[in-house]
XYZ file of N, CA, C and O in Angstrom:
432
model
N 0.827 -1.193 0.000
C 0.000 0.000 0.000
C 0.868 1.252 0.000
O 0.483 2.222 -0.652
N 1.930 1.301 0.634
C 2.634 2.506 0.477
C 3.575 1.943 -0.413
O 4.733 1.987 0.002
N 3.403 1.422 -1.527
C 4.599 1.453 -2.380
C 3.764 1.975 -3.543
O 4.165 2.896 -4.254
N 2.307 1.214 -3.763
C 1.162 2.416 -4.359
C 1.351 3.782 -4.130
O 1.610 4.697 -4.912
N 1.158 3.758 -2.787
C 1.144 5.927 -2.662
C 2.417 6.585 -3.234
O 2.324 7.529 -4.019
N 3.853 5.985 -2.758
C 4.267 6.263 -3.135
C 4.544 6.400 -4.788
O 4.980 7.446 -5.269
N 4.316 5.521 -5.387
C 4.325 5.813 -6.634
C 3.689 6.654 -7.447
O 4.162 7.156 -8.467
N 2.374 6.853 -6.909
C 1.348 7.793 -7.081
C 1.897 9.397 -7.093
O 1.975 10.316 -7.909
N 2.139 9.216 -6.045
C 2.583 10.422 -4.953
C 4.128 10.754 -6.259
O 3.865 11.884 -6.668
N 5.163 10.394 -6.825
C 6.166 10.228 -7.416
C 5.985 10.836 -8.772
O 6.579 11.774 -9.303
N 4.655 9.779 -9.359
C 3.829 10.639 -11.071
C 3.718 11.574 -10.681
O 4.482 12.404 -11.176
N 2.679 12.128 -9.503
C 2.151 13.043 -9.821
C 3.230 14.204 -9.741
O 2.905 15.172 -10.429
N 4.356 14.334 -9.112
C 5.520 15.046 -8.570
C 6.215 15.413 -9.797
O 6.851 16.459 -9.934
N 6.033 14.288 -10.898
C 7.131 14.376 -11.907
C 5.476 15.211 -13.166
O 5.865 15.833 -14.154
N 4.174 15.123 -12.990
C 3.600 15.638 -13.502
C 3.716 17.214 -13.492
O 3.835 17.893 -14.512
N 3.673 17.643 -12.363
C 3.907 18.811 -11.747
C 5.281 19.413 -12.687
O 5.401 20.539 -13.171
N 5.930 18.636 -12.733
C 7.552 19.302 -13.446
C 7.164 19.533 -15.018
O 7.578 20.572 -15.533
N 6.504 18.756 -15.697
C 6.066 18.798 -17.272
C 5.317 19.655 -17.286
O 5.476 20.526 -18.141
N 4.269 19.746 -16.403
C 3.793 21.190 -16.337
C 4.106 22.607 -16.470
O 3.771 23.557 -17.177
N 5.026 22.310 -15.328
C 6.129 23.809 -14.961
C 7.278 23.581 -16.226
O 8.085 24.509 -16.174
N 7.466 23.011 -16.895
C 8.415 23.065 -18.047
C 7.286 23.691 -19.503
O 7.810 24.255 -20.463
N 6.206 23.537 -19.453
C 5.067 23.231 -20.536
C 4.675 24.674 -20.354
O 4.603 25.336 -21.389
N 4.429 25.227 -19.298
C 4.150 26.101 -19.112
C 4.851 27.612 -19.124
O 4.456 28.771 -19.256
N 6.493 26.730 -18.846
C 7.582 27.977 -18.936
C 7.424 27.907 -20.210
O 6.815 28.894 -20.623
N 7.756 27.045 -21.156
C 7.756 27.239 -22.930
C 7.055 27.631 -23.627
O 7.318 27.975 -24.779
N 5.409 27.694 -22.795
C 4.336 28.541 -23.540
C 4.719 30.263 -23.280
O 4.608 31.208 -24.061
N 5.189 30.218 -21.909
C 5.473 31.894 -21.625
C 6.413 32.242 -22.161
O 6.354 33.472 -22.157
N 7.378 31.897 -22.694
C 8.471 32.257 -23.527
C 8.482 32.732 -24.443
O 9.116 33.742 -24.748
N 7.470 31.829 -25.370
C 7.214 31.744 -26.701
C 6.210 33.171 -26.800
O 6.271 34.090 -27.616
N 5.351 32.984 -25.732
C 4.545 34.289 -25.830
C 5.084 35.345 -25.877
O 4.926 36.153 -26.792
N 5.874 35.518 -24.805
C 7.049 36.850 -24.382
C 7.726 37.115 -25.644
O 7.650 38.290 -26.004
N 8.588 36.057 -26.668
C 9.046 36.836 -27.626
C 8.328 37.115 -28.602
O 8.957 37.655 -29.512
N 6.815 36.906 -28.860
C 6.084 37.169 -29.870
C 5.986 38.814 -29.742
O 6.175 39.681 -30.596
N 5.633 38.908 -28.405
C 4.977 40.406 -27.895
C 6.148 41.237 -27.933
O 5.711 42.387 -27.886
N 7.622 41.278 -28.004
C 8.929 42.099 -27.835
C 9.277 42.346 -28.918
O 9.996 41.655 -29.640
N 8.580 43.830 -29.243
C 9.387 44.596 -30.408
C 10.502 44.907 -30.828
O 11.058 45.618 -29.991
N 11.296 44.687 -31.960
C 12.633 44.924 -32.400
C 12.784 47.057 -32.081
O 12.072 47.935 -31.593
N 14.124 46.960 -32.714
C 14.547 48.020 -32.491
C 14.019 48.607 -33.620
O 14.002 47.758 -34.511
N 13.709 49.350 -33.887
C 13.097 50.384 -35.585
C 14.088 51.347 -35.762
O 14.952 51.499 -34.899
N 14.051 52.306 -37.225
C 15.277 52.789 -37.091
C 14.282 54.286 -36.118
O 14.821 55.335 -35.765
N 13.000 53.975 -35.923
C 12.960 54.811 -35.335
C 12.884 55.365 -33.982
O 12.669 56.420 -33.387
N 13.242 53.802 -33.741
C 13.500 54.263 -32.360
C 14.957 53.815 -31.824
O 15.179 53.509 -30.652
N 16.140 53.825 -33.107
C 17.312 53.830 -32.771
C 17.740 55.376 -32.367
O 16.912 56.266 -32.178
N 19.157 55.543 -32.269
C 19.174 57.116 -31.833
C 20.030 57.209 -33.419
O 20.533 56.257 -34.015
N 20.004 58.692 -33.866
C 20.202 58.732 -34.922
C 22.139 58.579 -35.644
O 22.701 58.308 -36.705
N 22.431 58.893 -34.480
C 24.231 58.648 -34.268
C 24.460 57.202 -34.373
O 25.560 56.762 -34.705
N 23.284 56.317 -34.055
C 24.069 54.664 -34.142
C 24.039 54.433 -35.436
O 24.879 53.770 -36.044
N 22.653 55.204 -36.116
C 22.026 54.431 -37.687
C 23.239 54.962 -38.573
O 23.788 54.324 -39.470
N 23.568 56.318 -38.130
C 24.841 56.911 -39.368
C 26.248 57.029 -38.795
O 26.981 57.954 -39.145
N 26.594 56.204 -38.015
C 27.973 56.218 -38.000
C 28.322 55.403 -38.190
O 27.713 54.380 -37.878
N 29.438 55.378 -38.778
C 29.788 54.209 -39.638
C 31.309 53.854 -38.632
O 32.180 54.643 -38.267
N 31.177 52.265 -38.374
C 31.577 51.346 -37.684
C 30.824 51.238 -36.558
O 31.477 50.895 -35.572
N 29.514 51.442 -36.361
C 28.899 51.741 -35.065
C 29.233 50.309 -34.329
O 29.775 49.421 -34.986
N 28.832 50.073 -32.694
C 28.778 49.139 -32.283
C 27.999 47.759 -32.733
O 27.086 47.692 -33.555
N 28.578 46.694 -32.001
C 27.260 45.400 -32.629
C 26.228 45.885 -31.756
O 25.106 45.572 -32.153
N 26.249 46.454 -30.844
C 25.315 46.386 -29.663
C 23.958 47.170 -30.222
O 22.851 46.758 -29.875
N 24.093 48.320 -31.107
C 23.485 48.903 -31.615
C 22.693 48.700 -33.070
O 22.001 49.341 -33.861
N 23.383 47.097 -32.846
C 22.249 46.457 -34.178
C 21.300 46.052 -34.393
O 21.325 44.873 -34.037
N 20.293 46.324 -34.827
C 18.635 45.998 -34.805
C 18.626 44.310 -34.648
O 19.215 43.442 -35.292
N 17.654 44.233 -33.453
C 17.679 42.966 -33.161
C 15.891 41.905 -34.193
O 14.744 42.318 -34.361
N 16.563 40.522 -34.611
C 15.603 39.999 -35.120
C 14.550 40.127 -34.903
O 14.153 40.354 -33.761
N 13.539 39.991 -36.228
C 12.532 40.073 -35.827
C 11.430 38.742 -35.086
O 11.289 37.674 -35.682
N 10.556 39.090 -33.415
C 10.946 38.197 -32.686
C 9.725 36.895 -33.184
O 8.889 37.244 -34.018
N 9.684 35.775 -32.774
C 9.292 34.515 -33.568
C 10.085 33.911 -34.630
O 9.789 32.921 -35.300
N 11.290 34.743 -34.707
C 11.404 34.215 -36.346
C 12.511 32.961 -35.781
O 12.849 32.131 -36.625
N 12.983 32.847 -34.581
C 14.027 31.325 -34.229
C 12.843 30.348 -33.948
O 13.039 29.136 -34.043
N 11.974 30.698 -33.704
C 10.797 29.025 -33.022
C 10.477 28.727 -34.083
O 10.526 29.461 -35.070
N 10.003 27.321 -34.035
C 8.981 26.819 -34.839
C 7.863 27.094 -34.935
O 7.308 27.496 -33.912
N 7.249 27.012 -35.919
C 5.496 27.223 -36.162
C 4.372 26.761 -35.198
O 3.266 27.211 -34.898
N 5.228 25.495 -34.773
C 4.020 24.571 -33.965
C 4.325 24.901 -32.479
O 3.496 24.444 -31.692
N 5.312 25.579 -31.961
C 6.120 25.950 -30.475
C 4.382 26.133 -29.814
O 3.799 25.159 -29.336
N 3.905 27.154 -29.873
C 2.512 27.238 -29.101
C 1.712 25.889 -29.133
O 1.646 25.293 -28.059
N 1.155 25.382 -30.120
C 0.576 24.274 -29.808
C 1.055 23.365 -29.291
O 0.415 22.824 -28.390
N 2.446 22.819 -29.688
C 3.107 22.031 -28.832
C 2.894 22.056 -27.384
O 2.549 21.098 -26.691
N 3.191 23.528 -26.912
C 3.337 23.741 -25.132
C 1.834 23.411 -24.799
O 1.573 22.916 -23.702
N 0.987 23.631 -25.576
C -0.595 23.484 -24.810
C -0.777 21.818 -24.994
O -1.053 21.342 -23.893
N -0.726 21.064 -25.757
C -0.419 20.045 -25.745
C 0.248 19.156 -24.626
O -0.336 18.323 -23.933
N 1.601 19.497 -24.581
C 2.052 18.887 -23.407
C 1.538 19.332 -22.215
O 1.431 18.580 -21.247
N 1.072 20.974 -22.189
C -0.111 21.403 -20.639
C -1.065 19.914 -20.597
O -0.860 19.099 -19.697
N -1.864 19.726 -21.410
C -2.951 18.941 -21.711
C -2.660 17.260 -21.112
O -3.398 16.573 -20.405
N -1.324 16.934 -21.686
C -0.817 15.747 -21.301
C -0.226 15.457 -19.586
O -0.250 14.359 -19.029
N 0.276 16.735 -18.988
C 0.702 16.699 -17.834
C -0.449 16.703 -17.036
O -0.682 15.855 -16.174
N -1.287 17.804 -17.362
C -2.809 17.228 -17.026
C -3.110 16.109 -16.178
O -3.221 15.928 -14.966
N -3.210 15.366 -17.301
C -4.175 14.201 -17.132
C -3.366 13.303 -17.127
O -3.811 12.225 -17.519
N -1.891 13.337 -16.704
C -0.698 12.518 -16.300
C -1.129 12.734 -14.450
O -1.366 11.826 -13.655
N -1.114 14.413 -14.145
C -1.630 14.147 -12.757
C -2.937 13.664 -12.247
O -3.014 12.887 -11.295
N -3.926 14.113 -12.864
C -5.394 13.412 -12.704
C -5.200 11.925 -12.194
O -5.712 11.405 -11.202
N -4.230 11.305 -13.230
C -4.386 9.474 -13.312
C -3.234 9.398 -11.599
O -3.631 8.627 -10.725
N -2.211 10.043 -11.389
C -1.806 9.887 -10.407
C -2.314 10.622 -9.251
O -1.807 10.139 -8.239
N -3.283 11.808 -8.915
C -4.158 11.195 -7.780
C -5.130 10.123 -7.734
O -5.309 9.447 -6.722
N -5.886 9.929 -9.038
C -6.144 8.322 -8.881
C -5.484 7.346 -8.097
O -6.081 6.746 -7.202
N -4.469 7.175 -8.329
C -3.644 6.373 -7.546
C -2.890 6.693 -5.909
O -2.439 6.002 -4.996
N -3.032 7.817 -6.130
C -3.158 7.955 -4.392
C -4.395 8.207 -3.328
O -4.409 8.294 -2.100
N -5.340 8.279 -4.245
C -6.682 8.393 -3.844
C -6.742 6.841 -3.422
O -6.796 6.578 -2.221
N -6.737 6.060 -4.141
C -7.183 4.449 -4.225
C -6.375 4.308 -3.297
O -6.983 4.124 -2.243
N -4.597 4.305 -3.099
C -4.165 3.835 -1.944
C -4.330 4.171 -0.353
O -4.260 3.459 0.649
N -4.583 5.591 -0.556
C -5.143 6.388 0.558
C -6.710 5.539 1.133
O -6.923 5.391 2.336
N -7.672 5.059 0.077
C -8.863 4.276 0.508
C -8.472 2.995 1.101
O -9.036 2.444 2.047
N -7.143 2.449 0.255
C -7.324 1.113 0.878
C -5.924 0.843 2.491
O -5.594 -0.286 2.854
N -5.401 2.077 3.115
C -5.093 2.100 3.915
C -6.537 2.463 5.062
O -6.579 2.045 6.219
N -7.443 3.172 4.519
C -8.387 3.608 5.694
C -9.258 2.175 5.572
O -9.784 1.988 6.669
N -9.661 0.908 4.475
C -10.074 -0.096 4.943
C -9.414 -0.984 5.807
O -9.851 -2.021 6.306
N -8.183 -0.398 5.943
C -7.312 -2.069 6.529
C -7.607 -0.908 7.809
O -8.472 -1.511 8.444
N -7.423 0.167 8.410
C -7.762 0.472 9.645
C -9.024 0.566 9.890
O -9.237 0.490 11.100
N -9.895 0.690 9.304
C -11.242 0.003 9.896
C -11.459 -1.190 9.944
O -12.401 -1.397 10.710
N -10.849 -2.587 9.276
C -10.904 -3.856 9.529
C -9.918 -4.302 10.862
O -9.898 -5.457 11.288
N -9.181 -3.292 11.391
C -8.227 -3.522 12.510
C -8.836 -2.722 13.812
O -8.363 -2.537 14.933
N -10.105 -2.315 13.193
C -10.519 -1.212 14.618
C -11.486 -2.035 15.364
O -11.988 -1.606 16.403
């Protein structure tokens, strides 16, 4: 019975982590959709015309363009799967949790 809970207790622990990974990769992906590049108009006008300017002062990509297409659905997906990865493991600590309270009512 406690090698049930524990195991239970273990999914659901490692559910929790696919989550918090599923969930950091959806916020990521979001975050660089929403982060505007540099424009030249909102560079200062000394970086755009001097010539050898810094790298630092180089218009940065435009953002989405390193992920893949599917990056969002993917992360909701695996949300979806960690899900119901934990669901099935309180199942299983639910059930072991019941069948420790029958063996102490058959001992009471």
């Amino acid at each position: 019975m406690n090698a049930s809970f524990a195991s239970g207790l273990s999914a659901y622990q490692g559910a929790a982590v696919r989550l918090n990974r599923a969930a950091d990769k959806l916020t990521s992906v979001m975050t660089n959709e929403t982060r505007q590049p540099d424009t030249p108009a909102n560079t200062p006008q000394s970086a755009t015309n001097t010539p050898g300017a810094s790298a630092a002062s180089a218009p940065t990509p435009i953002p989405g363009s390193r992920r893949a297409p599917s990056s969002i659905p993917e992360a909701m997906v695996d949300i979806i799967k960690a899900t119901h990865a934990a669901k099935l493991a309180s199942t299983s600590i639910r059930a072991a949790d019941d069948m420790i309270g029958e063996v102490l009512d058959l001992t009471a």
